[in-house]
PDB file of C-alpha atoms and ligand atoms in Angstrom:
ATOM      1  CA  MET A   1     -74.806  10.060  21.172  1.00 93.00           C
ATOM      2  CA  TYR A   2     -72.914  11.604  18.280  1.00 96.00           C
ATOM      3  CA  ILE A   3     -69.252  12.546  18.637  1.00 96.00           C
ATOM      4  CA  VAL A   4     -66.995  14.259  16.084  1.00 97.00           C
ATOM      5  CA  LEU A   5     -63.274  13.573  16.368  1.00 97.00           C
ATOM      6  CA  LEU A   6     -61.165  16.230  14.643  1.00 96.00           C
ATOM      7  CA  GLY A   7     -57.443  16.333  14.092  1.00 95.00           C
ATOM      8  CA  PRO A   8     -54.859  16.549  11.331  1.00 94.00           C
ATOM      9  CA  PRO A   9     -53.636  13.474   9.472  1.00 91.00           C
ATOM     10  CA  GLY A  10     -51.223  11.619  11.741  1.00 90.00           C
ATOM     11  CA  SER A  11     -52.810  12.839  14.986  1.00 93.00           C
ATOM     12  CA  GLY A  12     -53.997   9.339  15.913  1.00 90.00           C
ATOM     13  CA  LYS A  13     -57.710   9.765  15.195  1.00 93.00           C
ATOM     14  CA  GLY A  14     -58.211   6.165  14.068  1.00 90.00           C
ATOM     15  CA  THR A  15     -56.705   4.746  17.273  1.00 90.00           C
ATOM     16  CA  GLN A  16     -58.705   7.047  19.539  1.00 94.00           C
ATOM     17  CA  ALA A  17     -61.930   6.565  17.552  1.00 95.00           C
ATOM     18  CA  ALA A  18     -61.685   2.789  18.046  1.00 94.00           C
ATOM     19  CA  ARG A  19     -61.147   3.221  21.789  1.00 95.00           C
ATOM     20  CA  ILE A  20     -63.969   5.722  22.190  1.00 96.00           C
ATOM     21  CA  ALA A  21     -66.254   3.435  20.188  1.00 96.00           C
ATOM     22  CA  ALA A  22     -65.569   0.520  22.537  1.00 95.00           C
ATOM     23  CA  TYR A  23     -65.889   2.720  25.631  1.00 94.00           C
ATOM     24  CA  CYS A  24     -69.142   4.366  24.533  1.00 94.00           C
ATOM     25  CA  ARG A  25     -70.545   1.288  22.778  1.00 94.00           C
ATOM     26  CA  ILE A  26     -71.207   3.091  19.536  1.00 96.00           C
ATOM     27  CA  PRO A  27     -69.626   2.388  16.133  1.00 97.00           C
ATOM     28  CA  ALA A  28     -66.715   4.402  14.748  1.00 96.00           C
ATOM     29  CA  VAL A  29     -67.671   5.774  11.341  1.00 97.00           C
ATOM     30  CA  SER A  30     -64.574   6.497   9.240  1.00 95.00           C
ATOM     31  CA  THR A  31     -65.433   8.064   5.889  1.00 96.00           C
ATOM     32  CA  GLY A  32     -61.975   7.075   4.611  1.00 92.00           C
ATOM     33  CA  ALA A  33     -62.714   3.420   5.446  1.00 92.00           C
ATOM     34  CA  ILE A  34     -66.152   3.679   3.779  1.00 95.00           C
ATOM     35  CA  PHE A  35     -64.562   4.974   0.553  1.00 95.00           C
ATOM     36  CA  ARG A  36     -61.756   2.393   0.543  1.00 92.00           C
ATOM     37  CA  ASP A  37     -64.302  -0.376   1.036  1.00 94.00           C
ATOM     38  CA  ALA A  38     -66.562   1.001  -1.722  1.00 95.00           C
ATOM     39  CA  LEU A  39     -63.593   1.193  -4.102  1.00 94.00           C
ATOM     40  CA  ALA A  40     -62.524  -2.360  -3.296  1.00 93.00           C
ATOM     41  CA  ARG A  41     -66.043  -3.696  -3.842  1.00 95.00           C
ATOM     42  CA  GLY A  42     -66.694  -1.600  -6.951  1.00 95.00           C
ATOM     43  CA  THR A  43     -70.035  -0.254  -5.691  1.00 95.00           C
ATOM     44  CA  ALA A  44     -71.777   2.841  -7.092  1.00 94.00           C
ATOM     45  CA  LEU A  45     -70.090   4.889  -4.342  1.00 95.00           C
ATOM     46  CA  GLY A  46     -66.767   3.332  -5.323  1.00 95.00           C
ATOM     47  CA  GLN A  47     -67.319   4.485  -8.900  1.00 94.00           C
ATOM     48  CA  ALA A  48     -68.270   7.955  -7.689  1.00 93.00           C
ATOM     49  CA  VAL A  49     -64.962   8.332  -5.813  1.00 94.00           C
ATOM     50  CA  SER A  50     -62.738   6.474  -8.272  1.00 93.00           C
ATOM     51  CA  ALA A  51     -61.579   9.682  -9.954  1.00 93.00           C
ATOM     52  CA  VAL A  52     -60.470  11.239  -6.648  1.00 94.00           C
ATOM     53  CA  ARG A  53     -56.749  10.797  -5.893  1.00 90.00           C
ATOM     54  CA  MET A  54     -57.380   9.624  -2.337  1.00 88.00           C
ATOM     55  CA  ASP A  55     -53.833   8.265  -2.139  1.00 81.00           C
ATOM     56  CA  ARG A  56     -52.592  11.838  -2.578  1.00 82.00           C
ATOM     57  CA  GLY A  57     -54.971  13.185   0.061  1.00 84.00           C
ATOM     58  CA  GLU A  58     -57.433  14.886  -2.321  1.00 90.00           C
ATOM     59  CA  TYR A  59     -60.881  15.342  -0.786  1.00 94.00           C
ATOM     60  CA  VAL A  60     -63.975  13.519  -2.023  1.00 96.00           C
ATOM     61  CA  PRO A  61     -66.724  16.037  -3.066  1.00 96.00           C
ATOM     62  CA  ASP A  62     -68.943  17.173  -0.174  1.00 97.00           C
ATOM     63  CA  ASP A  63     -72.231  15.919  -1.671  1.00 96.00           C
ATOM     64  CA  VAL A  64     -70.782  12.421  -2.142  1.00 97.00           C
ATOM     65  CA  VAL A  65     -69.422  12.400   1.422  1.00 97.00           C
ATOM     66  CA  LEU A  66     -72.725  13.545   2.912  1.00 97.00           C
ATOM     67  CA  ALA A  67     -74.761  10.981   0.968  1.00 96.00           C
ATOM     68  CA  ALA A  68     -72.393   8.225   2.142  1.00 97.00           C
ATOM     69  CA  VAL A  69     -72.699   9.372   5.769  1.00 97.00           C
ATOM     70  CA  ASP A  70     -76.485   9.570   5.578  1.00 96.00           C
ATOM     71  CA  GLU A  71     -76.598   6.020   4.220  1.00 95.00           C
ATOM     72  CA  ARG A  72     -74.215   4.783   6.928  1.00 96.00           C
ATOM     73  CA  LEU A  73     -76.275   6.373   9.727  1.00 97.00           C
ATOM     74  CA  ALA A  74     -79.371   4.541   8.517  1.00 95.00           C
ATOM     75  CA  LEU A  75     -77.793   1.176   9.417  1.00 96.00           C
ATOM     76  CA  PRO A  76     -79.081  -0.340  12.671  1.00 97.00           C
ATOM     77  CA  ASP A  77     -75.749  -0.237  14.521  1.00 96.00           C
ATOM     78  CA  CYS A  78     -75.899   3.586  14.434  1.00 96.00           C
ATOM     79  CA  ALA A  79     -79.287   3.674  16.178  1.00 94.00           C
ATOM     80  CA  ASN A  80     -77.665   5.067  19.334  1.00 93.00           C
ATOM     81  CA  GLY A  81     -75.213   7.322  17.524  1.00 96.00           C
ATOM     82  CA  CYS A  82     -71.600   6.981  16.441  1.00 97.00           C
ATOM     83  CA  ILE A  83     -68.198   8.581  16.548  1.00 97.00           C
ATOM     84  CA  PHE A  84     -67.099  10.226  13.304  1.00 97.00           C
ATOM     85  CA  ASP A  85     -63.455   9.789  12.326  1.00 95.00           C
ATOM     86  CA  GLY A  86     -62.282  11.918   9.386  1.00 94.00           C
ATOM     87  CA  PHE A  87     -65.646  13.614   8.964  1.00 97.00           C
ATOM     88  CA  PRO A  88     -66.602  16.437   8.659  1.00 97.00           C
ATOM     89  CA  ARG A  89     -63.577  17.796   6.834  1.00 96.00           C
ATOM     90  CA  THR A  90     -65.029  21.011   5.357  1.00 96.00           C
ATOM     91  CA  VAL A  91     -67.356  23.750   6.601  1.00 95.00           C
ATOM     92  CA  GLU A  92     -69.924  22.533   4.068  1.00 96.00           C
ATOM     93  CA  GLN A  93     -69.773  18.990   5.481  1.00 97.00           C
ATOM     94  CA  ALA A  94     -70.187  20.341   9.032  1.00 96.00           C
ATOM     95  CA  HIS A  95     -73.372  22.182   7.982  1.00 95.00           C
ATOM     96  CA  GLY A  96     -74.530  19.035   6.179  1.00 97.00           C
ATOM     97  CA  LEU A  97     -73.924  16.962   9.314  1.00 97.00           C
ATOM     98  CA  ASP A  98     -76.054  19.322  11.393  1.00 95.00           C
ATOM     99  CA  ALA A  99     -78.889  18.928   8.854  1.00 96.00           C
ATOM    100  CA  VAL A 100     -78.532  15.148   8.727  1.00 96.00           C
ATOM    101  CA  LEU A 101     -78.740  14.994  12.537  1.00 96.00           C
ATOM    102  CA  VAL A 102     -81.718  17.354  12.723  1.00 95.00           C
ATOM    103  CA  ALA A 103     -83.533  15.018  10.317  1.00 95.00           C
ATOM    104  CA  ARG A 104     -82.849  12.256  12.856  1.00 94.00           C
ATOM    105  CA  HIS A 105     -84.097  14.429  15.749  1.00 94.00           C
ATOM    106  CA  ALA A 106     -80.563  14.440  17.123  1.00 94.00           C
ATOM    107  CA  SER A 107     -77.635  16.811  17.496  1.00 92.00           C
ATOM    108  CA  LEU A 108     -73.918  16.655  18.148  1.00 94.00           C
ATOM    109  CA  ASP A 109     -73.111  15.718  21.730  1.00 94.00           C
ATOM    110  CA  MET A 110     -69.399  16.319  21.588  1.00 95.00           C
ATOM    111  CA  VAL A 111     -66.553  17.589  19.414  1.00 96.00           C
ATOM    112  CA  LEU A 112     -63.058  16.451  20.358  1.00 96.00           C
ATOM    113  CA  GLU A 113     -60.047  17.960  18.606  1.00 96.00           C
ATOM    114  CA  LEU A 114     -56.658  16.256  18.814  1.00 96.00           C
ATOM    115  CA  ILE A 115     -53.945  18.925  18.874  1.00 96.00           C
ATOM    116  CA  VAL A 116     -50.465  17.975  17.656  1.00 96.00           C
ATOM    117  CA  PRO A 117     -47.669  20.384  16.626  1.00 95.00           C
ATOM    118  CA  GLU A 118     -46.932  20.228  12.897  1.00 92.00           C
ATOM    119  CA  ALA A 119     -43.251  19.285  13.377  1.00 91.00           C
ATOM    120  CA  VAL A 120     -44.340  16.239  15.392  1.00 93.00           C
ATOM    121  CA  LEU A 121     -46.789  15.184  12.658  1.00 93.00           C
ATOM    122  CA  ILE A 122     -44.128  15.383   9.959  1.00 91.00           C
ATOM    123  CA  ASP A 123     -41.757  13.385  12.157  1.00 90.00           C
ATOM    124  CA  ARG A 124     -44.429  10.705  12.686  1.00 90.00           C
ATOM    125  CA  PHE A 125     -45.100  10.368   8.956  1.00 90.00           C
ATOM    126  CA  THR A 126     -41.579  10.447   7.646  1.00 89.00           C
ATOM    127  CA  GLY A 127     -40.431   7.800  10.131  1.00 91.00           C
ATOM    128  CA  ARG A 128     -43.389   5.476   9.549  1.00 90.00           C
ATOM    129  CA  ARG A 129     -42.702   2.144   7.837  1.00 93.00           C
ATOM    130  CA  VAL A 130     -45.270  -0.490   6.935  1.00 92.00           C
ATOM    131  CA  CYS A 131     -45.137  -4.129   5.980  1.00 94.00           C
ATOM    132  CA  PRO A 132     -46.644  -4.551   2.485  1.00 91.00           C
ATOM    133  CA  ARG A 133     -47.639  -8.103   3.371  1.00 94.00           C
ATOM    134  CA  ASP A 134     -49.398  -7.935   6.745  1.00 91.00           C
ATOM    135  CA  ALA A 135     -49.847  -4.144   7.115  1.00 86.00           C
ATOM    136  CA  SER A 136     -48.125  -3.981  10.520  1.00 90.00           C
ATOM    137  CA  THR A 137     -46.670  -0.529  11.168  1.00 89.00           C
ATOM    138  CA  TYR A 138     -43.400   0.662  12.696  1.00 93.00           C
ATOM    139  CA  HIS A 139     -41.537   3.898  13.290  1.00 92.00           C
ATOM    140  CA  VAL A 140     -37.800   4.108  12.705  1.00 92.00           C
ATOM    141  CA  ARG A 141     -37.247   5.766  16.097  1.00 89.00           C
ATOM    142  CA  TYR A 142     -40.359   5.322  18.262  1.00 87.00           C
ATOM    143  CA  GLN A 143     -41.275   1.755  17.339  1.00 89.00           C
ATOM    144  CA  PRO A 144     -38.368   0.225  15.406  1.00 94.00           C
ATOM    145  CA  PRO A 145     -38.543  -3.345  14.089  1.00 96.00           C
ATOM    146  CA  LYS A 146     -36.246  -5.892  15.764  1.00 97.00           C
ATOM    147  CA  VAL A 147     -34.214  -6.244  12.564  1.00 97.00           C
ATOM    148  CA  ASP A 148     -33.575  -2.985  10.735  1.00 96.00           C
ATOM    149  CA  GLY A 149     -35.934  -2.580   7.739  1.00 96.00           C
ATOM    150  CA  ARG A 150     -37.673  -5.961   8.222  1.00 97.00           C
ATOM    151  CA  CYS A 151     -41.148  -6.843   9.469  1.00 96.00           C
ATOM    152  CA  ASP A 152     -41.115  -8.494  12.934  1.00 96.00           C
ATOM    153  CA  LEU A 153     -43.988 -10.784  11.964  1.00 95.00           C
ATOM    154  CA  CYS A 154     -43.049 -12.042   8.490  1.00 96.00           C
ATOM    155  CA  GLY A 155     -39.560 -10.684   7.723  1.00 96.00           C
ATOM    156  CA  SER A 156     -40.679  -8.801   4.584  1.00 96.00           C
ATOM    157  CA  PRO A 157     -38.757  -5.625   3.696  1.00 97.00           C
ATOM    158  CA  LEU A 158     -40.634  -2.616   5.133  1.00 96.00           C
ATOM    159  CA  ILE A 159     -41.786   0.179   2.814  1.00 94.00           C
ATOM    160  CA  ILE A 160     -42.877   3.829   3.049  1.00 92.00           C
ATOM    161  CA  ARG A 161     -46.612   4.166   2.259  1.00 85.00           C
ATOM    162  CA  ALA A 162     -47.317   6.229  -0.875  1.00 82.00           C
ATOM    163  CA  ASP A 163     -49.298   8.793   1.121  1.00 80.00           C
ATOM    164  CA  ASP A 164     -46.456   9.149   3.655  1.00 86.00           C
ATOM    165  CA  ALA A 165     -44.049  10.498   1.020  1.00 87.00           C
ATOM    166  CA  GLU A 166     -42.860  13.934   2.120  1.00 86.00           C
ATOM    167  CA  ASP A 167     -44.480  15.956  -0.682  1.00 88.00           C
ATOM    168  CA  VAL A 168     -47.805  14.138  -0.164  1.00 89.00           C
ATOM    169  CA  VAL A 169     -47.676  14.701   3.602  1.00 90.00           C
ATOM    170  CA  GLU A 170     -47.069  18.408   3.016  1.00 90.00           C
ATOM    171  CA  ARG A 171     -50.068  18.585   0.661  1.00 90.00           C
ATOM    172  CA  ARG A 172     -52.322  16.687   3.082  1.00 91.00           C
ATOM    173  CA  LEU A 173     -51.366  19.015   5.934  1.00 93.00           C
ATOM    174  CA  ALA A 174     -51.811  22.088   3.721  1.00 93.00           C
ATOM    175  CA  LEU A 175     -55.281  20.908   2.704  1.00 92.00           C
ATOM    176  CA  TYR A 176     -56.124  20.274   6.353  1.00 94.00           C
ATOM    177  CA  HIS A 177     -55.145  23.858   7.216  1.00 94.00           C
ATOM    178  CA  GLU A 178     -57.018  25.318   4.276  1.00 94.00           C
ATOM    179  CA  ALA A 179     -60.258  23.287   4.319  1.00 93.00           C
ATOM    180  CA  THR A 180     -60.593  21.716   7.763  1.00 92.00           C
ATOM    181  CA  MET A 181     -59.102  24.234  10.212  1.00 92.00           C
ATOM    182  CA  PRO A 182     -61.896  26.776   9.533  1.00 94.00           C
ATOM    183  CA  LEU A 183     -64.502  24.257  10.630  1.00 92.00           C
ATOM    184  CA  ALA A 184     -62.460  23.371  13.722  1.00 91.00           C
ATOM    185  CA  LYS A 185     -62.521  27.086  14.581  1.00 88.00           C
ATOM    186  CA  ASN A 186     -66.326  27.135  14.214  1.00 89.00           C
ATOM    187  CA  TYR A 187     -66.662  24.127  16.490  1.00 92.00           C
ATOM    188  CA  ARG A 188     -64.423  25.748  19.147  1.00 90.00           C
ATOM    189  CA  ASN A 189     -67.259  28.138  19.962  1.00 88.00           C
ATOM    190  CA  ARG A 190     -69.668  25.330  20.756  1.00 83.00           C
ATOM    191  CA  VAL A 191     -70.176  24.231  24.343  1.00 74.00           C
ATOM    192  CA  GLN A 192     -69.579  20.588  23.507  1.00 89.00           C
ATOM    193  CA  TYR A 193     -66.055  21.283  22.172  1.00 93.00           C
ATOM    194  CA  ARG A 194     -62.935  19.961  23.951  1.00 94.00           C
ATOM    195  CA  ALA A 195     -59.303  20.230  22.811  1.00 95.00           C
ATOM    196  CA  ILE A 196     -57.055  17.286  23.657  1.00 97.00           C
ATOM    197  CA  GLU A 197     -53.264  17.573  23.685  1.00 96.00           C
ATOM    198  CA  ALA A 198     -52.252  14.629  21.514  1.00 96.00           C
ATOM    199  CA  ASP A 199     -48.448  14.858  21.451  1.00 94.00           C
ATOM    200  CA  ARG A 200     -48.189  11.888  23.841  1.00 93.00           C
ATOM    201  CA  SER A 201     -48.908   8.172  24.050  1.00 91.00           C
ATOM    202  CA  ALA A 202     -52.205   6.711  22.849  1.00 91.00           C
ATOM    203  CA  ASP A 203     -52.960   5.623  26.436  1.00 95.00           C
ATOM    204  CA  ALA A 204     -52.351   9.116  27.829  1.00 96.00           C
ATOM    205  CA  ILE A 205     -54.503  10.674  25.107  1.00 96.00           C
ATOM    206  CA  PHE A 206     -57.327   8.276  25.848  1.00 96.00           C
ATOM    207  CA  GLU A 207     -57.203   9.133  29.562  1.00 96.00           C
ATOM    208  CA  ALA A 208     -57.666  12.801  28.605  1.00 97.00           C
ATOM    209  CA  VAL A 209     -60.509  11.850  26.235  1.00 96.00           C
ATOM    210  CA  LYS A 210     -62.323  10.025  29.045  1.00 95.00           C
ATOM    211  CA  VAL A 211     -61.987  13.075  31.296  1.00 94.00           C
ATOM    212  CA  ALA A 212     -63.401  15.255  28.489  1.00 94.00           C
ATOM    213  CA  LEU A 213     -66.314  12.866  27.956  1.00 91.00           C
ATOM    214  CA  GLY A 214     -67.035  12.915  31.674  1.00 86.00           C
ATOM    215  CA  ALA A 215     -66.804  16.729  31.872  1.00 72.00           C
ATOM    216  CA  CYS A 216     -69.234  17.195  29.012  1.00 65.00           C
ATOM    217  CA  MET A 217     -71.623  14.560  30.278  1.00 62.00           C
ATOM    218  CA  PRO A 218     -71.020  14.425  34.058  1.00 50.00           C
ATOM    219  CA  GLN A 219     -73.187  11.349  34.563  1.00 54.00           C
ATOM    220  CA  THR A 220     -70.751   9.280  32.509  1.00 49.00           C
ATOM    221  CA  ALA A 221     -67.747   9.956  34.753  1.00 43.00           C
ATOM    222  CA  ALA A 222     -68.823   7.664  37.554  1.00 40.00           C
ATOM    223  CA  ALA A 223     -70.846   5.265  35.445  1.00 46.00           C
ATOM    224  CA  PRO A 224     -69.739   1.634  35.122  1.00 47.00           C
ATOM    225  CA  PRO A 225     -68.472   0.717  31.621  1.00 48.00           C
ATOM    226  CA  SER A 226     -71.827  -0.713  30.553  1.00 46.00           C
ATOM    227  CA  GLN A 227     -73.461   2.666  31.146  1.00 49.00           C
ATOM    228  CA  ALA A 228     -70.555   4.896  30.200  1.00 57.00           C
ATOM    229  CA  CYS A 229     -71.529   7.507  27.637  1.00 63.00           C
ATOM    230  CA  SER A 230     -75.209   6.673  27.870  1.00 52.00           C
ATOM    231  CA  ALA A 231     -76.151  10.312  28.499  1.00 44.00           C
ATOM    232  CA  GLY A 232     -77.399  12.388  25.611  1.00 42.00           C
ATOM    233  CA  GLN A 233     -78.655   9.503  23.515  1.00 40.00           C
TER     234      GLN A 233
HETATM  235  P1  LIG B 301     -56.178  10.045   6.456  1.00 72.16           P
HETATM  236  O1  LIG B 301     -56.540  10.452   7.853  1.00 72.16           O
HETATM  237  O2  LIG B 301     -54.836   9.406   6.359  1.00 72.16           O
HETATM  238  O3  LIG B 301     -56.394  11.136   5.451  1.00 72.16           O
HETATM  239  P2  LIG B 301     -58.695   8.643   5.973  1.00 72.16           P
HETATM  240  O4  LIG B 301     -58.883   7.174   6.062  1.00 72.16           O
HETATM  241  O5  LIG B 301     -59.398   9.486   6.979  1.00 72.16           O
HETATM  242  O6  LIG B 301     -57.115   8.836   6.045  1.00 72.16           O
HETATM  243  O7  LIG B 301     -59.121   9.182   4.523  1.00 72.16           O
HETATM  244  C1  LIG B 301     -58.548   8.637   3.352  1.00 72.16           C
HETATM  245  C2  LIG B 301     -58.965   9.491   2.159  1.00 72.16           C
HETATM  246  O8  LIG B 301     -60.398   9.430   1.975  1.00 72.16           O
HETATM  247  C3  LIG B 301     -58.667  10.978   2.287  1.00 72.16           C
HETATM  248  O9  LIG B 301     -57.348  11.275   1.896  1.00 72.16           O
HETATM  249  C4  LIG B 301     -59.705  11.576   1.331  1.00 72.16           C
HETATM  250  O10 LIG B 301     -59.281  11.412   0.000  1.00 72.16           O
HETATM  251  C5  LIG B 301     -60.909  10.687   1.531  1.00 72.16           C
HETATM  252  N1  LIG B 301     -61.827  11.203   2.569  1.00 72.16           N
HETATM  253  C6  LIG B 301     -62.105  10.605   3.753  1.00 72.16           C
HETATM  254  N2  LIG B 301     -63.001  11.315   4.466  1.00 72.16           N
HETATM  255  C7  LIG B 301     -63.293  12.413   3.719  1.00 72.16           C
HETATM  256  C8  LIG B 301     -64.138  13.545   3.910  1.00 72.16           C
HETATM  257  N3  LIG B 301     -64.873  13.697   5.026  1.00 72.16           N
HETATM  258  N4  LIG B 301     -64.177  14.486   2.934  1.00 72.16           N
HETATM  259  C9  LIG B 301     -63.477  14.346   1.807  1.00 72.16           C
HETATM  260  N5  LIG B 301     -62.643  13.309   1.560  1.00 72.16           N
HETATM  261  C10 LIG B 301     -62.548  12.345   2.497  1.00 72.16           C
END
């Protein structure tokens, strides 16, 4: 089964994608992670995206994104589908995804959109602190470290990630509104679409996600974990 997870930056897509992946026994495919890995390894894809200011939220060109997704779907772990995190991000990519799936004799089984008010997103970003050494994350109010400004695990001074700086956050959200919201609107007309209120804890969001998965594919609701999400494959 193929699931698209939509939502603005800071809506918790990565966390939910990992949980859905484990629950449905399909891999989470994050295009952001694919590009970061390609850059780190210096592959041809890495070279193709090296000019894009990903740290400032600029989008990778659609043709590059679609080629990377097509290549990823060809790997054996995607034989039963996957959950897309951070893809598609433009109307063009959404059309491209439909074509890629048709070529695989498949189609989208579900589109989940995480809905979070903009003020909450900005609050999440501006309060986020990370440890430069072990990458653990904190929030000044919602998840403060034990000692102010210091990592709980290694004691290093916490920093603000470059892409969490206020001007960058504003640009990332503006780009989301401009390029990605139109495709979310298109998806809202599809039967497989479900909106999830995501201004709450990760656990509460995931409970709502499971209900949505069950409502779209009723057989999954009562299925034991080993069979959960098996419908529509
Ligand atoms: P975030 O949700 O914080 O933006 P991601 O890991 O999803 O983080 O993406 C990191 C970066 O990778 C994005 O800022 C963008 O530059 C690039 N990227 C990821 N997915 C796409 C996509 N589908 N289309 C264009 N660019 C993308």
